[in-house]
mmCIF file of C-alpha atoms in Angstrom:
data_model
loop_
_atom_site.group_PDB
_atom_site.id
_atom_site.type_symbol
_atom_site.label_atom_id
_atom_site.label_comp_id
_atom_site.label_asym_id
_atom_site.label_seq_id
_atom_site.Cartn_x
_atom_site.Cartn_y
_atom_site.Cartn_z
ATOM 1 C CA UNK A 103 10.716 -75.060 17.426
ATOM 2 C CA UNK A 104 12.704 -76.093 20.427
ATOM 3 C CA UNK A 105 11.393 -77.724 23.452
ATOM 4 C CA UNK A 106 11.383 -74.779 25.630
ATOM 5 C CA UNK A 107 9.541 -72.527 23.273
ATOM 6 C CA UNK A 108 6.854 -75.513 22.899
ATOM 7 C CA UNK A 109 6.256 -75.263 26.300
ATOM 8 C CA UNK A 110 5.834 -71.871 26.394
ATOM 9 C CA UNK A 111 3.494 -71.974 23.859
ATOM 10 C CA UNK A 112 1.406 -74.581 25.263
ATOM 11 C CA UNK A 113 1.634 -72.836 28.685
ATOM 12 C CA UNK A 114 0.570 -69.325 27.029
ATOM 13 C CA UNK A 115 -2.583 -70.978 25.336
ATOM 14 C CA UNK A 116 -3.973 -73.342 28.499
ATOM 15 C CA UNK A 117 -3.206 -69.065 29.748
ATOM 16 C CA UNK A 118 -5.784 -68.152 27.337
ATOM 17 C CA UNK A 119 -8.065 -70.936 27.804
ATOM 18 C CA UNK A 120 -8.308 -70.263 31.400
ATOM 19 C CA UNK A 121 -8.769 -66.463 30.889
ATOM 20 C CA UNK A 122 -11.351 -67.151 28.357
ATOM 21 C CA UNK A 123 -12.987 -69.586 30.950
ATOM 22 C CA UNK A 124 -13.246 -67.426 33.964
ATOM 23 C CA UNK A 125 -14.342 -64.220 31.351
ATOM 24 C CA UNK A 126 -17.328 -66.839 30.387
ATOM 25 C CA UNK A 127 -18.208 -67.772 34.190
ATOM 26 C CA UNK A 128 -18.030 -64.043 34.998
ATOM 27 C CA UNK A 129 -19.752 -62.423 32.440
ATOM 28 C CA UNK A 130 -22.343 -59.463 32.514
ATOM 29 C CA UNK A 131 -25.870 -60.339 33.148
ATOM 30 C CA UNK A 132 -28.101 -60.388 30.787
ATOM 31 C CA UNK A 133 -30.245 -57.175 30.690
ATOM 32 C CA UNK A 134 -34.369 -57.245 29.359
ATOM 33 C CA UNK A 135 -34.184 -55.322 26.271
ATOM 34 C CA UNK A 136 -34.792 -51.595 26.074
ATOM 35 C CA UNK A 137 -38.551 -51.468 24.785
ATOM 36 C CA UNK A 138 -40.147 -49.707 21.732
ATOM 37 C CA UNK A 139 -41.128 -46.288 22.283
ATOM 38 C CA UNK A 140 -45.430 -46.175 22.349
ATOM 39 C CA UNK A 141 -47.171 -43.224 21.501
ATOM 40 C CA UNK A 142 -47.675 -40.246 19.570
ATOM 41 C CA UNK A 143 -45.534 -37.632 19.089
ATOM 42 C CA UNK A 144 -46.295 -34.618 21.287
ATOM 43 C CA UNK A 145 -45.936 -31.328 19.766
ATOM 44 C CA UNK A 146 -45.198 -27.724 21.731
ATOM 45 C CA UNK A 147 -43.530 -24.469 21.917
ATOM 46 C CA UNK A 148 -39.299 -24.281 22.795
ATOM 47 C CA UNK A 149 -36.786 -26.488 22.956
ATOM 48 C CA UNK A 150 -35.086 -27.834 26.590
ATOM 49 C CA UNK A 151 -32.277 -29.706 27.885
ATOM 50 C CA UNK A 152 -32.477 -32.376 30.660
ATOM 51 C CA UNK A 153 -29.098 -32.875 32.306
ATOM 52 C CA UNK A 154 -30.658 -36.602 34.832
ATOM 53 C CA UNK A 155 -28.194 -37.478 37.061
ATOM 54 C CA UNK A 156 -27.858 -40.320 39.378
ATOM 55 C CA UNK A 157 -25.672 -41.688 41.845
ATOM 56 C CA UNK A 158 -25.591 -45.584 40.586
ATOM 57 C CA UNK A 159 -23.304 -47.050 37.850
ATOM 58 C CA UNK A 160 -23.343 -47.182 34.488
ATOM 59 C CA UNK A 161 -23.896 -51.150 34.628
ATOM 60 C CA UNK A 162 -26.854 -51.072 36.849
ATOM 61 C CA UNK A 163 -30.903 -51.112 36.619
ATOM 62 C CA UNK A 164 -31.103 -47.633 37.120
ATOM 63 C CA UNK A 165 -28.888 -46.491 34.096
ATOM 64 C CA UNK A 166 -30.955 -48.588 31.955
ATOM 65 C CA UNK A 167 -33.949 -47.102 32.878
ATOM 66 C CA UNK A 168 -32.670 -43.463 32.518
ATOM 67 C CA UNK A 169 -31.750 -45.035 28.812
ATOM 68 C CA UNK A 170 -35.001 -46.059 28.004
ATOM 69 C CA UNK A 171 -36.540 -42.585 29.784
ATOM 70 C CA UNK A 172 -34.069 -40.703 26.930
ATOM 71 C CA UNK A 173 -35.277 -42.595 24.391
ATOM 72 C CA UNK A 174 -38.973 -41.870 24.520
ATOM 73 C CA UNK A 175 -38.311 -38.378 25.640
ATOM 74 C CA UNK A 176 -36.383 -37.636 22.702
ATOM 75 C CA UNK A 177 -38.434 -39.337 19.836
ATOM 76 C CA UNK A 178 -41.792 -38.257 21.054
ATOM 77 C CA UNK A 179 -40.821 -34.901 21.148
ATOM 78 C CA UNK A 180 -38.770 -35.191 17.981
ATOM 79 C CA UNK A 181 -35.897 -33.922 19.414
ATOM 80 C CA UNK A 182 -37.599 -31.071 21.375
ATOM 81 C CA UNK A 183 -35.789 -32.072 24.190
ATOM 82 C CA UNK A 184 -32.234 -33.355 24.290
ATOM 83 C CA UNK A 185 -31.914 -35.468 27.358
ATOM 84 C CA UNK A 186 -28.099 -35.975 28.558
ATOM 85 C CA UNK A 187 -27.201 -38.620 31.663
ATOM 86 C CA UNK A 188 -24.631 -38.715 33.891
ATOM 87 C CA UNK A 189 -24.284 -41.823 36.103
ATOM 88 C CA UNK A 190 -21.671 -42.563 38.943
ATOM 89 C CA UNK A 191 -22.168 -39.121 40.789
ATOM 90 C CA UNK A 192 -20.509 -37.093 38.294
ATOM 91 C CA UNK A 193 -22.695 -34.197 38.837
ATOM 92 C CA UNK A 194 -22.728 -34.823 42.774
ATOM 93 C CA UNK A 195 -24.120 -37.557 45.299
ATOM 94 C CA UNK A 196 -27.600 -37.736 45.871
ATOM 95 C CA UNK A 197 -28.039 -35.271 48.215
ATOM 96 C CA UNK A 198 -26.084 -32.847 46.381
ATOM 97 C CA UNK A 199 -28.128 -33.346 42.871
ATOM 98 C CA UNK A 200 -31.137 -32.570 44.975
ATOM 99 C CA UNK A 201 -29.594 -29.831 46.348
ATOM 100 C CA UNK A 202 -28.311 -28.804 42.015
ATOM 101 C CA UNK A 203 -32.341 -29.252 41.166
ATOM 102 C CA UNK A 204 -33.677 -26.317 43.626
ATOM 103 C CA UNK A 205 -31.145 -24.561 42.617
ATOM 104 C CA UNK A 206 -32.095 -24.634 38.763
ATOM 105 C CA UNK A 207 -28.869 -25.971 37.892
ATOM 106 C CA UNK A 208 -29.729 -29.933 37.379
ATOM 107 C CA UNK A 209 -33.350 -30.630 35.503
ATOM 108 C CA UNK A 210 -33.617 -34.341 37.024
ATOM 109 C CA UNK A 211 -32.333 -36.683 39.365
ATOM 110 C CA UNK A 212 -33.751 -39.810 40.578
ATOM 111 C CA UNK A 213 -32.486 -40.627 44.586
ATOM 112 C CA UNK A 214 -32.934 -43.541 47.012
ATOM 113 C CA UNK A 215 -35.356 -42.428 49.332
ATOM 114 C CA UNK A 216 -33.260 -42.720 52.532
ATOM 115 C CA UNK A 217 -31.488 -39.663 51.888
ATOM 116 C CA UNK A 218 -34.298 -37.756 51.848
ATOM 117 C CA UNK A 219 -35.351 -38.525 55.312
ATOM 118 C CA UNK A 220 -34.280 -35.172 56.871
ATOM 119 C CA UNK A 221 -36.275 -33.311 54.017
ATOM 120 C CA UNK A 222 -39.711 -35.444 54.033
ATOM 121 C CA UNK A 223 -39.389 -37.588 57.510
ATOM 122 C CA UNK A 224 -42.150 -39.789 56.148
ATOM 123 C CA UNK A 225 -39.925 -41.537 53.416
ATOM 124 C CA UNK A 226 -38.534 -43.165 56.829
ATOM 125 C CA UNK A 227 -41.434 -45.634 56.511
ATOM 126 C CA UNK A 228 -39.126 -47.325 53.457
ATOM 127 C CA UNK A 229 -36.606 -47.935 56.201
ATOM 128 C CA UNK A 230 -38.808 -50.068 58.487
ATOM 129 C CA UNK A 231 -38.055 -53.931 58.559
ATOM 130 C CA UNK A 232 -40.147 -56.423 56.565
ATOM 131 C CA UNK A 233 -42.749 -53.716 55.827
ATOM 132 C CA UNK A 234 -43.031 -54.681 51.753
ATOM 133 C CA UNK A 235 -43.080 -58.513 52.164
ATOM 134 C CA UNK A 236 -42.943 -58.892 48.105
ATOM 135 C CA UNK A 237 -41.881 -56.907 45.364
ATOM 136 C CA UNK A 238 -45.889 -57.286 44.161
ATOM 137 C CA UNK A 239 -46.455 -55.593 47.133
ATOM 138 C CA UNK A 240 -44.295 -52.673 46.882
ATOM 139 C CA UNK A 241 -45.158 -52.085 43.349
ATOM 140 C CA UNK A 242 -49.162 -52.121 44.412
ATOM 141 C CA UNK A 243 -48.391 -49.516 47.245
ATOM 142 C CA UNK A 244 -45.830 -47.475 44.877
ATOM 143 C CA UNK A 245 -48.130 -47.231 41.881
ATOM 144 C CA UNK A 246 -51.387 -46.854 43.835
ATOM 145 C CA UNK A 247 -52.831 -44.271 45.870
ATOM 146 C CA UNK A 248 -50.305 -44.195 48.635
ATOM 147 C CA UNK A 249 -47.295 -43.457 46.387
ATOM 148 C CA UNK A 250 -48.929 -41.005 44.133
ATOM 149 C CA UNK A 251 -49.725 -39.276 48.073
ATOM 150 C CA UNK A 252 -45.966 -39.015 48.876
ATOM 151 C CA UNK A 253 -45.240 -38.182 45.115
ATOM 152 C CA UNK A 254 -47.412 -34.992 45.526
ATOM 153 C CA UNK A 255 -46.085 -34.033 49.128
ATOM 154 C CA UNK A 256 -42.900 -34.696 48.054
ATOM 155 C CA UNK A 257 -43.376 -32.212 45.493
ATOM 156 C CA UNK A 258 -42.263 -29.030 47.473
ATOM 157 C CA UNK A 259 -38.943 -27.039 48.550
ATOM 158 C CA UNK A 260 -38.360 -26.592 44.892
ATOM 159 C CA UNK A 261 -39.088 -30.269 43.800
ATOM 160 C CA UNK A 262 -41.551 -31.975 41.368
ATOM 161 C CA UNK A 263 -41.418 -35.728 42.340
ATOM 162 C CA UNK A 264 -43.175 -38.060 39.570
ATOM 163 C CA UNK A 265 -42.399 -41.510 39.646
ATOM 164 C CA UNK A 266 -40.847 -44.556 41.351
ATOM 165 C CA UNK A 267 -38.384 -46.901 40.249
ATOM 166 C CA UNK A 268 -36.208 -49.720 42.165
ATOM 167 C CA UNK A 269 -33.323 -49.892 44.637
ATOM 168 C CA UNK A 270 -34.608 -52.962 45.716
ATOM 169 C CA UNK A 271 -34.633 -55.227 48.535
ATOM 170 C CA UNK A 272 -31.144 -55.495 51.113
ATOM 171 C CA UNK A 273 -29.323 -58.793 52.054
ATOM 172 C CA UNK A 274 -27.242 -59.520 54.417
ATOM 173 C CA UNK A 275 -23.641 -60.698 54.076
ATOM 174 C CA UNK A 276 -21.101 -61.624 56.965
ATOM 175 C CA UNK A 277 -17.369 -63.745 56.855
ATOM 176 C CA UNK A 278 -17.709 -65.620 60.562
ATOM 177 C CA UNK A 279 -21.263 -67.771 60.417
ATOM 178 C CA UNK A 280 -24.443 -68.591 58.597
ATOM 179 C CA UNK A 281 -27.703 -66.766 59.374
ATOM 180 C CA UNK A 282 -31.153 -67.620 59.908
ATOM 181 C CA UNK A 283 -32.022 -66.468 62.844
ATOM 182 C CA UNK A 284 -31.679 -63.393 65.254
ATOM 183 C CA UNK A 285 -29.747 -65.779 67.126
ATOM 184 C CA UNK A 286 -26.638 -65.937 64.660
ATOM 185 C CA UNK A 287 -26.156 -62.101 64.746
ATOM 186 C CA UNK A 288 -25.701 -62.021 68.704
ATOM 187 C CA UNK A 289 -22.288 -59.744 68.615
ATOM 188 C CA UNK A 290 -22.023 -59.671 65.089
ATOM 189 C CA UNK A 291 -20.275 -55.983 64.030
ATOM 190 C CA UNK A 292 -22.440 -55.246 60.813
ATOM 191 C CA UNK A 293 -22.166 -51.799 59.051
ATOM 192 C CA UNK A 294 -24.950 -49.933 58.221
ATOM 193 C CA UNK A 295 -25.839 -46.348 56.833
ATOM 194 C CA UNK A 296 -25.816 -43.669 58.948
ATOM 195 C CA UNK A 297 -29.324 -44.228 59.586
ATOM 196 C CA UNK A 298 -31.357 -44.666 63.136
ATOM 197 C CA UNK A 299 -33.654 -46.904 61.542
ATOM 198 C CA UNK A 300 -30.828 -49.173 60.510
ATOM 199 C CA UNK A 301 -29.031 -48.804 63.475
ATOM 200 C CA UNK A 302 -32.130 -49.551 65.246
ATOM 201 C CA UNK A 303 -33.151 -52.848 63.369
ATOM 202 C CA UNK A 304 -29.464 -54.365 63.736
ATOM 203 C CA UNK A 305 -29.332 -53.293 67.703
ATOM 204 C CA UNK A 306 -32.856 -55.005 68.384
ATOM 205 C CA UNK A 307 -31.618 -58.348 66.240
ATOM 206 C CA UNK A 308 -28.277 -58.433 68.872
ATOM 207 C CA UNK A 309 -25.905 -57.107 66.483
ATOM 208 C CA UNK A 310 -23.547 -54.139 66.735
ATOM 209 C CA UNK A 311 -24.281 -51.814 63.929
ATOM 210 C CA UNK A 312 -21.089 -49.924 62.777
ATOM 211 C CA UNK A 313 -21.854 -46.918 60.466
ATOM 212 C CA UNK A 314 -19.143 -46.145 58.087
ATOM 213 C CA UNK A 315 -18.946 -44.660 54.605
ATOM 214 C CA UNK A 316 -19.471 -47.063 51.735
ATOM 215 C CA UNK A 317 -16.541 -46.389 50.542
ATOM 216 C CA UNK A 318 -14.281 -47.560 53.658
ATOM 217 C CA UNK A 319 -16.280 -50.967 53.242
ATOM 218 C CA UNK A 320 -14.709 -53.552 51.087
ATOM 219 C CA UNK A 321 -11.170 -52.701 53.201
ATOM 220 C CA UNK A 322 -13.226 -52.717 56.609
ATOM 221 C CA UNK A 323 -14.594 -56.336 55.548
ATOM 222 C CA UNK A 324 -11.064 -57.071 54.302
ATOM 223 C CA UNK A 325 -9.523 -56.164 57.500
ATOM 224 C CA UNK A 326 -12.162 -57.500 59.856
ATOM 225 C CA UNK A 327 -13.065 -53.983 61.249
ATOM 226 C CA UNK A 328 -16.633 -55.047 60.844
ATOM 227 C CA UNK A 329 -17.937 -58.898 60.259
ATOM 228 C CA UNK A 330 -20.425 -58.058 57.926
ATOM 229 C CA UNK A 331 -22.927 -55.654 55.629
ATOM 230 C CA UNK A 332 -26.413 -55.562 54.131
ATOM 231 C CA UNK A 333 -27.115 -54.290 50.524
ATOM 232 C CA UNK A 334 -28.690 -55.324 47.562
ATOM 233 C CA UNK A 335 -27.522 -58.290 45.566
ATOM 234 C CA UNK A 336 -26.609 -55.912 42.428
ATOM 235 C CA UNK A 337 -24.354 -54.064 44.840
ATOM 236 C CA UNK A 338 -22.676 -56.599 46.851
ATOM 237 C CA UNK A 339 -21.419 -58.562 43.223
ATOM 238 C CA UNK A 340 -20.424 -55.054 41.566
ATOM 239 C CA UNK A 341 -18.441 -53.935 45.027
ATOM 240 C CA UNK A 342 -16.728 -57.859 44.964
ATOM 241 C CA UNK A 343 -17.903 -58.351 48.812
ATOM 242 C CA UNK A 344 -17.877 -61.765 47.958
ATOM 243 C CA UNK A 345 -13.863 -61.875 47.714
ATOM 244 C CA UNK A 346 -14.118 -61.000 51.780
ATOM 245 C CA UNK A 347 -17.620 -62.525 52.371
ATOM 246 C CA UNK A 348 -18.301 -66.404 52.710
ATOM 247 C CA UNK A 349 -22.000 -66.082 53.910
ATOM 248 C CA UNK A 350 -24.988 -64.352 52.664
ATOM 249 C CA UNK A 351 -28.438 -64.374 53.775
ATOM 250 C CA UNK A 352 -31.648 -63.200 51.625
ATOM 251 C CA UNK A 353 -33.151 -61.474 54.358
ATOM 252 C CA UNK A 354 -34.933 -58.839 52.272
ATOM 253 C CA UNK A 355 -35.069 -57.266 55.675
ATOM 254 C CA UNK A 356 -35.744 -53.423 54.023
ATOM 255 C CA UNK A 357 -37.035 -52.649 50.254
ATOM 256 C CA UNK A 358 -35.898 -49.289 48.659
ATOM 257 C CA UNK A 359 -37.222 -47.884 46.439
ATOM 258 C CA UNK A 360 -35.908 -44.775 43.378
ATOM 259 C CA UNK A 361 -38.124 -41.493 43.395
ATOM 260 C CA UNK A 362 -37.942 -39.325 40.203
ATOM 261 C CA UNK A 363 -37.206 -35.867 40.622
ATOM 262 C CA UNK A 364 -37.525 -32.532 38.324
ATOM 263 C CA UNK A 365 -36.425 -29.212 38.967
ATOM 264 C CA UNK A 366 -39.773 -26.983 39.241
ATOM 265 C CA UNK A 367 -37.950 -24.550 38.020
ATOM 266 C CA UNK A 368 -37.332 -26.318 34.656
ATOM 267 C CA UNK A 369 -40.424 -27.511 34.994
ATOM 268 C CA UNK A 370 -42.357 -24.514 35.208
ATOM 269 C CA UNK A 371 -40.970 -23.611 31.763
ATOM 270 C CA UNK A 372 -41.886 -26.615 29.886
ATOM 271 C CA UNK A 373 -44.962 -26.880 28.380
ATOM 272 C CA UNK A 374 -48.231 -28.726 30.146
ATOM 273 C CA UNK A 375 -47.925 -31.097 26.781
ATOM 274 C CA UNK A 376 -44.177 -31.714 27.559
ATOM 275 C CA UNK A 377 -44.797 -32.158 31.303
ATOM 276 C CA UNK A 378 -47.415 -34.999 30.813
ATOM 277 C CA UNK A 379 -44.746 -36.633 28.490
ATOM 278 C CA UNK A 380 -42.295 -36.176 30.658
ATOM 279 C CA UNK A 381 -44.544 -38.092 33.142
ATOM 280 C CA UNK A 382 -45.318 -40.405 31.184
ATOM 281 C CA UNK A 383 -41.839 -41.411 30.425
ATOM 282 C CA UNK A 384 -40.647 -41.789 34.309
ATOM 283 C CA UNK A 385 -44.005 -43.918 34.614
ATOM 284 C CA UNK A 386 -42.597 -46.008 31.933
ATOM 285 C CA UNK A 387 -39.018 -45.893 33.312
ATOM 286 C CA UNK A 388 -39.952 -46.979 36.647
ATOM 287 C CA UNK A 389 -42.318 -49.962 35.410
ATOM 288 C CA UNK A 390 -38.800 -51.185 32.901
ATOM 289 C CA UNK A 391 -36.119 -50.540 35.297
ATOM 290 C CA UNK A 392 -38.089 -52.462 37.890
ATOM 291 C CA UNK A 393 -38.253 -55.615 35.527
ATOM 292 C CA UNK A 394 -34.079 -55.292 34.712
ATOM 293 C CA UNK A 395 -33.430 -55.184 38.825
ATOM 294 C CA UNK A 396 -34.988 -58.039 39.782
ATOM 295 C CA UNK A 397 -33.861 -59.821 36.537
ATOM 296 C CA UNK A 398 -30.270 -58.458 37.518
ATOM 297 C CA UNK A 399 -30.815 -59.668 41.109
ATOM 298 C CA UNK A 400 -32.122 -63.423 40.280
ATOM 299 C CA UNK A 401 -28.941 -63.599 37.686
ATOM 300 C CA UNK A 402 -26.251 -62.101 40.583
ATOM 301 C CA UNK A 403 -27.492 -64.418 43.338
ATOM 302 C CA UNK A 404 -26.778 -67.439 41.012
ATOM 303 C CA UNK A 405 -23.583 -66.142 40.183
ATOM 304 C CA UNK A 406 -22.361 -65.178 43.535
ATOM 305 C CA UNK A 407 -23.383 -68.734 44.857
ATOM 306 C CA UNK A 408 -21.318 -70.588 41.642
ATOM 307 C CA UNK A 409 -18.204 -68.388 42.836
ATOM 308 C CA UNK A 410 -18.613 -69.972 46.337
ATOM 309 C CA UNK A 411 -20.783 -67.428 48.754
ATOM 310 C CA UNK A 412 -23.302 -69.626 50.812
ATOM 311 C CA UNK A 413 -26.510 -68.119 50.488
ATOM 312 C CA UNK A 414 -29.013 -68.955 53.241
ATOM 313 C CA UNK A 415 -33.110 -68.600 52.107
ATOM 314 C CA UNK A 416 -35.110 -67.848 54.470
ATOM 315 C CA UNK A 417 -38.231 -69.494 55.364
ATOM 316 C CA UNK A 418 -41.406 -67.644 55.657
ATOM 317 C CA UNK A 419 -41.523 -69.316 59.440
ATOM 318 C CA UNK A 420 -37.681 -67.768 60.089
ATOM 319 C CA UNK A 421 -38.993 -64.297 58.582
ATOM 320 C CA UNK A 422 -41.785 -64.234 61.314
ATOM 321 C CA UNK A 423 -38.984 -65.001 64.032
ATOM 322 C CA UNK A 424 -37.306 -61.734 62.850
ATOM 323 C CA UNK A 425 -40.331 -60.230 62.409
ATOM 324 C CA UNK A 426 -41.437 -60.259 66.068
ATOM 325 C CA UNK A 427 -38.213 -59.707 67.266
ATOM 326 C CA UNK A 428 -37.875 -56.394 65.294
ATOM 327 C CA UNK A 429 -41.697 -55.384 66.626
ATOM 328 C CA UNK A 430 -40.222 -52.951 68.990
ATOM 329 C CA UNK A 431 -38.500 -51.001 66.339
ATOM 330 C CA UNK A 432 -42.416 -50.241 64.781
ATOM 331 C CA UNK A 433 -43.470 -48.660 68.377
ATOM 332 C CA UNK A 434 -40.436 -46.918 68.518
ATOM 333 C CA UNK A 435 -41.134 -44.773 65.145
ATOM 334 C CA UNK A 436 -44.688 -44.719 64.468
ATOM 335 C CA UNK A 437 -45.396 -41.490 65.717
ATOM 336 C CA UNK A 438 -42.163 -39.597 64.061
ATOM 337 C CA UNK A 439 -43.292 -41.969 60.735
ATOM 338 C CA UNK A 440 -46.955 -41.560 60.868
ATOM 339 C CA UNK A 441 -49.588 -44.539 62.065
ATOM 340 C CA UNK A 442 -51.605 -43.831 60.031
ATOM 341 C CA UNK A 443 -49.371 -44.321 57.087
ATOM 342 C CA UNK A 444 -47.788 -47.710 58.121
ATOM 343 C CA UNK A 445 -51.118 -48.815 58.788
ATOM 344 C CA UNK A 446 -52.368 -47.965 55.047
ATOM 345 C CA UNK A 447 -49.091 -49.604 53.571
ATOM 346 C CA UNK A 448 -49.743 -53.146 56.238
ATOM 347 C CA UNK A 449 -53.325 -53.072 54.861
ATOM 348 C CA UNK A 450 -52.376 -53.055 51.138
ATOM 349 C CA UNK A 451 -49.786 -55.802 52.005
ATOM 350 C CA UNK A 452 -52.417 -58.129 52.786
#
């Protein structure tokens, strides 16, 4: 072997090595595993398809929950029902899946709330700032009598809503400073939704909130259209906002939360036996997909701040600052939200 094919040999394995190095230091979180299936099997007339779409990857929390839903669906009715899932927004965003399910054309879907707004105005209270100070908190509003409330009048206009899951809480990430304080943001262009609420909260903290499509981002952050963006850790790793973002803050400034959806339509034709197991299963979903977000989130944060992002925690004294600042934005909604609602959801946060 001659000198210059050593070389290149040695040069092609330290190639490897590396590759093999940085495939280690990125690799894919580890996920909870999916659960056993508990309880009987449930026996009834027919047999139905559920076609469950969702707008989130095939990667994420939410897919593994829809995995786990399948999985009891199918053995406890012994095959009864076939459930089939499309992820990514291959069957349409959300809007348009809600749109497919009072139509009769898509059985299940399983939307951020925020979308929803312009259909039931009170799932606005979910965009208010530093309402759900803990994920405890939002699971003991979600799962008590407050969420089963919206669950049943959210279950009109051709809808059957029956469970929560997790979008989970938004951070904020910016290339020009560090932030702790309203103070850093003063002129700061951050995008947001298309959402008043979010517009709202960023415009009271001194910002200037830019709404754009999520899909303009990454090249808007690249190009320095806009300084920064707020979204859940899962979502800022998976969209690489870290490659054009050198600051992050965990502001966990707005929680969002997953509602499940059915089709009343399809519903209406299953069974009562199949229904309850049917709710059963999105109760079971929402309590398992919960547990692989946050462990998802707790992994990504450490991994986004070994590949370099400084992440700034917040103290519970620099949440209060924001806090009062963002007072204003309660007395602007309360009456289009409902008082009486934000009040119930403050009380159970105490």
């Amino acid at each position: 072997m001659t000198t210059t094919t050593m070389t290149r040999v040695t040069s092609l394995i330290g190639a490897t090595l590396l590759g093999l190095t940085a495939l280690q230091a990125s690799a894919a979180p580890d996920m909870p595993p999916i659960p056993a299936v508990q309880g009987d099997v449930v026996q009834a007339d027919g047999e139905f398809k559920i076609k469950f779409s969702i707008g989130t990857t095939q990667s994420g929390a939410q897919y593994r929950g829809l995995e786990y839903f399948e999985k009891i669906v199918e053995q406890r009715s012994e095959g009864n029902i076939q459930v089939e899932l499309f992820h990514s927004a291959q069957l349409g965003d959300d809007l348009q899946a809600v749109s497919n399910l009072q139509s009769g054309t898509l059985e299940m879907t399983a939307p951020s709330t925020s979308p929803l707004v312009g259909m039931f105005p009170e799932f606005a209270v979910f965009d208010l700032p530093f309402l759900f100070p803990t994920p405890e908190v939002a699971d003991t509003v979600l799962d008590g009598e407050i969420g089963q409330q919206m669950l049943d009048d959210a279950s009109r206009q051709g809808l059957v809503a029956i469970g929560w899951a997790e979008n989970g809480y938004r951070q904020l990430t910016n290339s020009a400073t560090p932030v702790s304080s309203p103070d850093d943001l003063d002129g700061l262009k951050i995008r947001t939704m298309q959402n008043d609420i979010h517009l709202d909260i960023w415009r009271t903290l001194g910002a200037n909130p830019t709404p754009m499509s999520f899909a303009e981002l990454f090249t808007a952050l690249e190009q320095g259209v806009v300084d920064g963006q707020e979204n859940p850790w899962i979502t800022i790793e998976a969209s690489k906002f870290n490659e054009v973002q050198d600051y992050a803050s965990e502001t966990n400034h707005v929680y969002t939360p997953f509602i499940t959806l059915v089709s009343e339509r399809f519903w209406n034709r299953l069974p009562a036996d199949y229904q309850q197991l049917v709710r059963d299963a999105a109760q079971q979903m929402g309590d398992y997909e919960r547990e692989v977000s946050r462990t998802l989130n707790d992994q990504i944060k450490q991994q986004l701040q070994e590949s370099g992002m400084q992440i700034t925690e917040l103290t519970p004294e620099q949440v209060q600052v924001f806090q009062e600042q963002l007072a204003p934005v309660y007395d602007e909604w309360r009456d289009e939200i409902g008082g009486e609602l934000i009040d119930a959801i403050r009380e159970a946060s105490q």
